[in-house]
Coordinates of C-alpha atoms in Angstrom, one line a residue:
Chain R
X1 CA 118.4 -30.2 124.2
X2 CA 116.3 -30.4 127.4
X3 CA 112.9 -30.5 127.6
X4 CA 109.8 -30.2 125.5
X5 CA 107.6 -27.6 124.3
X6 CA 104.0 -28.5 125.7
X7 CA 100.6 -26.6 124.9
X8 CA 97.6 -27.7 126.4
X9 CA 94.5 -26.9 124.9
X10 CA 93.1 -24.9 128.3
X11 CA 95.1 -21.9 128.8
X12 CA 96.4 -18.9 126.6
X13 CA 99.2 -20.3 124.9
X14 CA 101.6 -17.1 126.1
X15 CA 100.8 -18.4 129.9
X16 CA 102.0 -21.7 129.0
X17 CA 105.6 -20.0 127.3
X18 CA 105.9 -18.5 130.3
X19 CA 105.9 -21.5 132.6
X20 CA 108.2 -23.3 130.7
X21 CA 110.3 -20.5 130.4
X22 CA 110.3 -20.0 133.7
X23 CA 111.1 -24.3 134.4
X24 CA 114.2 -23.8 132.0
X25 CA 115.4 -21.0 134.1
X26 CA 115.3 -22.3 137.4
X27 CA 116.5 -26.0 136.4
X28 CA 119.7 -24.4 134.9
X29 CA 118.9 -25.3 131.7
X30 CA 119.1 -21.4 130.9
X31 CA 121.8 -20.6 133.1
X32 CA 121.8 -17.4 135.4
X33 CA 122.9 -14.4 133.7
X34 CA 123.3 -16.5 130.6
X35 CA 121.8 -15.1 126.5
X36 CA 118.6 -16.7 126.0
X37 CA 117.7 -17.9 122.2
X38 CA 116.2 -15.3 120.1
X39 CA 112.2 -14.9 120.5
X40 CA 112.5 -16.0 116.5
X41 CA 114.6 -19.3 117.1
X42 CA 111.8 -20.2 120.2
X43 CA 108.9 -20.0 118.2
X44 CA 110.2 -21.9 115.8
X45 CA 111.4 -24.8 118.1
X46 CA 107.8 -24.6 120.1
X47 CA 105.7 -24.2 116.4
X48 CA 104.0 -21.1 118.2
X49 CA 103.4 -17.5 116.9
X50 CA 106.3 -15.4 117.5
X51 CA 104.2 -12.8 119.0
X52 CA 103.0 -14.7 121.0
X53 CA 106.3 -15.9 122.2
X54 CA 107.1 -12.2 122.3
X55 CA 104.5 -12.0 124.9
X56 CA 105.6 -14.8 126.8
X57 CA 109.1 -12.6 127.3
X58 CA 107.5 -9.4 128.1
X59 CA 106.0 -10.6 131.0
X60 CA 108.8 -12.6 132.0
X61 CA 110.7 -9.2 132.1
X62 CA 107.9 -7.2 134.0
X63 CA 108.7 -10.0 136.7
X64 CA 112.3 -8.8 136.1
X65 CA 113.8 -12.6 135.8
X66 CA 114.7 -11.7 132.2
X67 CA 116.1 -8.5 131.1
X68 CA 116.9 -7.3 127.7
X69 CA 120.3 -5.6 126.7
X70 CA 120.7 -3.2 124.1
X71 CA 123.8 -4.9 122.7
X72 CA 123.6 -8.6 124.4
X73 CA 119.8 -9.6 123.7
X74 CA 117.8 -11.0 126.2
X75 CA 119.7 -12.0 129.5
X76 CA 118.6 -14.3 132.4
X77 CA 119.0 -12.1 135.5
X78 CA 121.9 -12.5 137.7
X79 CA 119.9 -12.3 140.5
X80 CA 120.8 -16.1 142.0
X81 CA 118.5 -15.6 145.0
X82 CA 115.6 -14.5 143.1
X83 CA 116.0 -18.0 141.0
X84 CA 116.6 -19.7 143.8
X85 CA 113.2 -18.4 145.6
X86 CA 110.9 -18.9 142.6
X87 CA 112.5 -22.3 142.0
X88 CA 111.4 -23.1 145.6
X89 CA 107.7 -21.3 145.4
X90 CA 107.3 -23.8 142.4
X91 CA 108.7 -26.9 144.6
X92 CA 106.0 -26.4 146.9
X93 CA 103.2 -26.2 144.7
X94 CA 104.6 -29.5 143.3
X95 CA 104.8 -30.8 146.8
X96 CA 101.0 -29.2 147.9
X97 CA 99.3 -31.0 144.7
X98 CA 101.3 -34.6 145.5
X99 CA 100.2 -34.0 149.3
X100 CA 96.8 -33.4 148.0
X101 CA 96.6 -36.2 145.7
X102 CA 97.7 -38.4 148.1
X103 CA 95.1 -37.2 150.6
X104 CA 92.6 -38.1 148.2
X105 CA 93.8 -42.1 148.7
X106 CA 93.4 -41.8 152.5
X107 CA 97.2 -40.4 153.9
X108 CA 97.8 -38.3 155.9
X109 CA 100.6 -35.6 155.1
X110 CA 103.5 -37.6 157.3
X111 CA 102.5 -40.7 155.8
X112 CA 102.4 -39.4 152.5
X113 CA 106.3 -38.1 153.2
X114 CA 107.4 -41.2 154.9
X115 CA 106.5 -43.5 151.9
X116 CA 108.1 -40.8 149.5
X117 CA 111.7 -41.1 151.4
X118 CA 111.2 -45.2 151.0
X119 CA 110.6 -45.0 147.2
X120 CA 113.5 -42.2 147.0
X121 CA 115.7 -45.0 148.6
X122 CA 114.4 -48.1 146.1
X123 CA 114.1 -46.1 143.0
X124 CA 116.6 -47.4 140.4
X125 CA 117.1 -43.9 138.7
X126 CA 118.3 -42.5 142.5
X127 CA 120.5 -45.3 143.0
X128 CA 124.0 -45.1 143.9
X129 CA 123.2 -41.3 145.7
X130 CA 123.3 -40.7 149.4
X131 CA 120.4 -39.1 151.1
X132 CA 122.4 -36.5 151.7
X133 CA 122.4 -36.2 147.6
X134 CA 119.2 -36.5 147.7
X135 CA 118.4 -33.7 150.4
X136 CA 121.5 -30.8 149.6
X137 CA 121.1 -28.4 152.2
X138 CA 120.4 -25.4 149.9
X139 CA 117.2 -27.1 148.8
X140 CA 116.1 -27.3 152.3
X141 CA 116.7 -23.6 153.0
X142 CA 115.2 -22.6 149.4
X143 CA 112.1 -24.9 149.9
X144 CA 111.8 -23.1 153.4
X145 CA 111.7 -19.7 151.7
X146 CA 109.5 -20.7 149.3
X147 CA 106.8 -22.0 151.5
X148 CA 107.3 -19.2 153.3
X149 CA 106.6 -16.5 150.3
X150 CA 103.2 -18.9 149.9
Chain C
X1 CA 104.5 -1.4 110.6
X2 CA 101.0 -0.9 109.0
X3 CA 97.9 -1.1 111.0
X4 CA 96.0 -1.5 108.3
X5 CA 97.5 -3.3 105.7
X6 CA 93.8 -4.6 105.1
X7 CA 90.8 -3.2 105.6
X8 CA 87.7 -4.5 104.8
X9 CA 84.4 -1.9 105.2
X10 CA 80.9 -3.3 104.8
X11 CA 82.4 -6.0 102.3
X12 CA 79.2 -7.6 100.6
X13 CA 78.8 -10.3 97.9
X14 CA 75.9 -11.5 95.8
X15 CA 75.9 -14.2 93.5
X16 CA 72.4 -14.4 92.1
X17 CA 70.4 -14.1 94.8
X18 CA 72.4 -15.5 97.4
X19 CA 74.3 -13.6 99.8
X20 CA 78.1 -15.3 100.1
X21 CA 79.3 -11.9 101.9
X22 CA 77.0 -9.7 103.9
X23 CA 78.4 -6.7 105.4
X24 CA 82.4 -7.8 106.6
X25 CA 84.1 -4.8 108.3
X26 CA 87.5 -6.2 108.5
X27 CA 91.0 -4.5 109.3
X28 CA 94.2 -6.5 110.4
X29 CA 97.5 -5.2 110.5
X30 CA 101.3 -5.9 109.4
X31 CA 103.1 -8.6 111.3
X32 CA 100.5 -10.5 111.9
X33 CA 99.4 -14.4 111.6
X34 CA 95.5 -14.8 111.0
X35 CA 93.4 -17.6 111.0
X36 CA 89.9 -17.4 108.5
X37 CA 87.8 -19.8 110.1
X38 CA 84.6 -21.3 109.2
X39 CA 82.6 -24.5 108.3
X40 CA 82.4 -25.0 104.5
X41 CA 80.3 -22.4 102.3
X42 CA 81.0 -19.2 105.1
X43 CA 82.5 -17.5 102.6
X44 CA 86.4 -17.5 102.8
X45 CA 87.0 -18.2 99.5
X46 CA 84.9 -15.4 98.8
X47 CA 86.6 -13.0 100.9
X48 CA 90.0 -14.2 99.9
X49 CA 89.0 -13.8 96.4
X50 CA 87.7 -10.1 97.0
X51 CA 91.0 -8.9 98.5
X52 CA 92.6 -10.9 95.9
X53 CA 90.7 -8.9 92.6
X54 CA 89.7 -11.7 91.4
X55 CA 85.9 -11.1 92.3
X56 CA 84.5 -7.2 92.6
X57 CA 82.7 -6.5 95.6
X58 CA 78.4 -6.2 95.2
X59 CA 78.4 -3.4 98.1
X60 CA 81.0 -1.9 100.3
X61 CA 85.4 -2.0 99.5
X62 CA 88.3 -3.8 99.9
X63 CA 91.8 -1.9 100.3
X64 CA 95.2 -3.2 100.6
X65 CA 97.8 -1.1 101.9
X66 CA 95.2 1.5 101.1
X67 CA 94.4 1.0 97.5
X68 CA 91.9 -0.9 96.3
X69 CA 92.8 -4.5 94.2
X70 CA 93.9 -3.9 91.1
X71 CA 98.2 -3.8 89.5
X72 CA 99.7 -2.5 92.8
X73 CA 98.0 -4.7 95.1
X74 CA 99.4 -8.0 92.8
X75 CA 102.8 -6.9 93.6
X76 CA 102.2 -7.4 97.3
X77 CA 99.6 -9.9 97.9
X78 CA 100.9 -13.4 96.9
X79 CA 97.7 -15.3 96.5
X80 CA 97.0 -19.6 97.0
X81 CA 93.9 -20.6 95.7
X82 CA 92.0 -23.4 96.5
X83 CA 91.9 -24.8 93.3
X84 CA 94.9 -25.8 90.9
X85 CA 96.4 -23.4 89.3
X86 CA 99.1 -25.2 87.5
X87 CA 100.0 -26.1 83.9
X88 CA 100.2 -29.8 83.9
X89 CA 103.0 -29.9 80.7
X90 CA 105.3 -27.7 82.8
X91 CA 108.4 -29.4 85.2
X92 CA 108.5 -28.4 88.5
X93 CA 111.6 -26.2 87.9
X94 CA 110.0 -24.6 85.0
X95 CA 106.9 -23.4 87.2
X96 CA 109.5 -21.7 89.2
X97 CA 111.1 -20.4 86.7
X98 CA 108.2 -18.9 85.2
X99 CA 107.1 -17.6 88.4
X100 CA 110.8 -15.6 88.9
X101 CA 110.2 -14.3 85.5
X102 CA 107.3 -12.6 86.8
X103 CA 107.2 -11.3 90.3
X104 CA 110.0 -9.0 91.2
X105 CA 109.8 -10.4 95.1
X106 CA 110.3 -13.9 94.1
X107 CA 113.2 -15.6 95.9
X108 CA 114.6 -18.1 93.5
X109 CA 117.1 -19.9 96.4
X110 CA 114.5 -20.0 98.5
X111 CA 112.0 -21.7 96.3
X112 CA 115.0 -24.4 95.7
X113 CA 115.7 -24.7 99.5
X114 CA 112.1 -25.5 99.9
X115 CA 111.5 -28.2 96.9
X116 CA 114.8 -29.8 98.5
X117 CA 113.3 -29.6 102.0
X118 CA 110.5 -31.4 101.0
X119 CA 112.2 -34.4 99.2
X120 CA 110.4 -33.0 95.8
X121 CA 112.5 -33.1 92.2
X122 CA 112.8 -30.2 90.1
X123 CA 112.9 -32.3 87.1
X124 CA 109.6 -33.6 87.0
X125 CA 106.4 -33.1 85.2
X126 CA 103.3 -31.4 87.2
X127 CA 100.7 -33.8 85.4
X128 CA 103.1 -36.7 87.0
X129 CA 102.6 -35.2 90.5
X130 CA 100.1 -36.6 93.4
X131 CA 97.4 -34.0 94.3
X132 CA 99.2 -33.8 98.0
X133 CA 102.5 -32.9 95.8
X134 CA 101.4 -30.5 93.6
X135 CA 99.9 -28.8 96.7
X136 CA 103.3 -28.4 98.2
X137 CA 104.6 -26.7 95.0
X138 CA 102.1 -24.0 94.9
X139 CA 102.4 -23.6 98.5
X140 CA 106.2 -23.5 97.7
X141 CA 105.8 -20.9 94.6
X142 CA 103.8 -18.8 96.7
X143 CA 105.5 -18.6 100.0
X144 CA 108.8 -18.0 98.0
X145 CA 108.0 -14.3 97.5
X146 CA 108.6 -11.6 99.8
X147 CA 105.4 -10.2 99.6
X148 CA 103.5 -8.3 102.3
X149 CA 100.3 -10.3 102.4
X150 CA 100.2 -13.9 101.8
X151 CA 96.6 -15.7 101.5
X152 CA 96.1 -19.0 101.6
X153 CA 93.3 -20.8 100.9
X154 CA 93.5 -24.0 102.4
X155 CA 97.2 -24.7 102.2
X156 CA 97.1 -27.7 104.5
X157 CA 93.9 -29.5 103.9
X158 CA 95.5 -31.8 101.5
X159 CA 98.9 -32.7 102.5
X160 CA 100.4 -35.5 104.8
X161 CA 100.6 -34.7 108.8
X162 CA 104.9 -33.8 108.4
X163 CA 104.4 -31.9 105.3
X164 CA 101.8 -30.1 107.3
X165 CA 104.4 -29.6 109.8
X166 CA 106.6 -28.4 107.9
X167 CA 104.6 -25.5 105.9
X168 CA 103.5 -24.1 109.3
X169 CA 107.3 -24.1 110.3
X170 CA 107.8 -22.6 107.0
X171 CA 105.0 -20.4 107.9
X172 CA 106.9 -19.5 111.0
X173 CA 110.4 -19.1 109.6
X174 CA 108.9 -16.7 106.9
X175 CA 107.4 -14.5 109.4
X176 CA 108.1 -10.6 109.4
X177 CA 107.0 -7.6 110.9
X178 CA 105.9 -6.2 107.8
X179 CA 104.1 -8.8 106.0
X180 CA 100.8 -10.9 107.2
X181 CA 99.9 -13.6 106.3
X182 CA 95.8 -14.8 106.1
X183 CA 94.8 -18.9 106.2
X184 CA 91.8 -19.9 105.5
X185 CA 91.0 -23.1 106.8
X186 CA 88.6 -25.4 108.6
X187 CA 91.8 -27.9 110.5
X188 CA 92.4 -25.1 113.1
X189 CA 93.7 -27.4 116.2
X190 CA 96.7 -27.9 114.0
X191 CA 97.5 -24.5 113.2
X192 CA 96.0 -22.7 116.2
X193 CA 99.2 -22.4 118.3
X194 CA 101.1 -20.2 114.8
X195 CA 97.8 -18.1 115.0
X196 CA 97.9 -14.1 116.5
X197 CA 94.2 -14.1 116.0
X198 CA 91.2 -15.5 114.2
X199 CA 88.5 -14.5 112.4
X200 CA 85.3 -16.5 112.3
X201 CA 82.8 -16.4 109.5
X202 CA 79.6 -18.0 109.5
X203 CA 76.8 -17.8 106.7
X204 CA 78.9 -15.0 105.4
X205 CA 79.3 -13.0 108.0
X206 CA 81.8 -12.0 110.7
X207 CA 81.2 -13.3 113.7
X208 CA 84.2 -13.1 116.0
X209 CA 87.9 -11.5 115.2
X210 CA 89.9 -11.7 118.0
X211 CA 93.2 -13.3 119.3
X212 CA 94.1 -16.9 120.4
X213 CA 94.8 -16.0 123.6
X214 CA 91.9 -13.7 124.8
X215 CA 90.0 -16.5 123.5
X216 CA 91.7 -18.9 125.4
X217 CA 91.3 -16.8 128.4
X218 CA 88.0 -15.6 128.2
X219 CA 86.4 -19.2 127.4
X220 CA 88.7 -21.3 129.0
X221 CA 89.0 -23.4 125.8
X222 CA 90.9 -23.5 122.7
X223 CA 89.7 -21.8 119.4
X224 CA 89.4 -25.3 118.1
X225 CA 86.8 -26.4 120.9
X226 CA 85.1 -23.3 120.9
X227 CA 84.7 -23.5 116.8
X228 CA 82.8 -27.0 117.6
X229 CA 81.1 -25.3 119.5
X230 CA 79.7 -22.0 117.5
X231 CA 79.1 -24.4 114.5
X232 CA 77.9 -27.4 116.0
X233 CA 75.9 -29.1 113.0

């Protein structure tokens, strides 16, 4: 099992499906061009309406990163690139809200990333990889896409 | 799929002099998971009762499935009140028993499967039961039939938080396109995430019907927060 269901008590709930969805795609926890679960089995596992799960797929499909096939049921899309491009749209949103967060303590962008890289390097969990691990090269050019579709 | 599976039209109730109902035009569809909100004495009871038979309307109609309460409507609508309804010298297994004999849409494995879910014994006597467990057996004996609208008045107000749990995910599990299913209740941060929409009543009348997530949307809150809100004492 990977992660969680979460619902916060803000947003429409079918907004919220969607995210996650979306996170389970692009972390490979729902594998390109892999069967998803039925809409039934989801909204059991997040306790959520089905319908509402329902609606969570259908505009997941409008975006075209899910499609649904007659015989097959629902299908991740193929489409490695398109993954790989939303995947790196949501890394930078990650990394604007961290650059913005630390702003608000007083650093500046550089200083911000400079102390990142030195907690990468001391961090228990990260131990034992190589900054090139830590940096593959596809992320670099997936990121730059990304920021680049901002 | 039937769009109007209930339909409520100018739905008024007197007792006495007192106005529990005033004027409810109601319609909700198959397939459909609906919340009936509202602080104590709003009239839910009331309304499930109406759709139920058990109470006849002072002014305006109920129809289910487009005929109004009566022999027909009892072989779809599988009604929980919010009061005990069960024999106290009867065993647990003889309750179900009783209930198979009488509804055609009763399904006997599936009343089993539930019991055993819930750690309960078949074997022993309702009058031995805690109030939380004889909740769960007439939540049991009434979700157990394959009936097209389920009401439930209250079916979680009594029960511990994983039993809770559990008769939403049973909720869930049971869900089809062709039946709906109506809870009334006033602990809707619990169940407001298995909800399509909600309906809230206040003073007997209707005051919102709408779904979850075009509440959520338009107030920026959940139903839960916004029902503080509306009937802020």
């Amino acid at each position: 099992m990977g992660t969680e269901w979460k619902i916060t008590n803000d947003r429409p709930i079918y907004l919220q499906l969607t995210e996650q969805i979306v996170q389970r795609i692009v972390s490979g926890q729902y594998p390109p061009a892999s069967k998803l679960p039925s809409v039934r089995e989801l909204a059991v596992e997040a306790g959520v309406n089905p319908n509402t799960m329902q609606r969570a797929f259908a505009e997941l499909e409008r975006e075209g990163l899910v499609t649904t096939n007659r015989t097959a049921g629902r299908i991740v899309t193929e489409d490695v690139a398109m993954i790989e491009n939303i995947r790196g749209q949501l890394a930078a949103q990650k990394i604007e809200e961290f650059l913005e967060g630390m702003e608000l303590l007083g650093f500046t962008g550089f200083q911000a990333a400079k102390l990142l890289t030195q907690y990468a390097k001391l961090h228990p969990a990260l131990e034992g990889q190589t900054e090139e691990q830590l940096l593959p090269a596809s992320g670099e050019a997936s990121l730059a896409k990304g920021e680049g579709a901002l | 799929m039937n769009e109007k599976l209930l339909v409520c039209s100018s739905l008024t109730k007197l007792f006495g002099t007192k106005q529990a109902l005033t004027g409810v035009d109601l319609t909700l569809g198959s397939g459909k998971i609906v919340g009936l909100l509202g602080p104590n004495g709003s009239g839910k009871t009331t309304l499930l009762k109406l759709v139920n038979g058990l109470l006849q309307p002072t002014g305006g109609s109920v129809m289910v499935d487009g005929r109004q309460p009566g022999v027909y409507t009892h072989n779809i609508v599988s009604y929980l009140p919010d009061k005990m309804f069960l024999n106290d010298w009867m065993k647990v297994i003889d309750l179900i028993r009783f209930f198979d004999d009488f509804y055609s849409d009763f399904d006997f494995p599936k009343a089993m499967e539930m019991l055993q879910s819930l750690g309960l014994s078949s074997t022993e006597r309702l009058k031995t039961l805690s109030k939380g467990t004889k909740e769960k057996v007439q939540l049991i004996v009434t979700m157990a039939r394959k009936a097209k609208l389920y009401l439930l008045d209250e079916p979680i107000g009594g029960v511990d938080p994983a039993a809770r749990d559990y008769i939403l995910n049973t909720i869930l599990t049971n869900y089809s396109e062709d039946s709906t299913v109506l809870i009334s209740t006033h602990l809707i941060a619990d169940i407001e995430r298995v909800l399509d929409e909600v309906v809230f009543l206040k003073n007997g009348e209707l005051t919102l019907h709408d779904t979850v997530d075009n509440i959520r949307e338009q107030e920026g809150k959940s139903v839960d927060q916004l029902f503080r809100e509306v009937f802020a004492c």
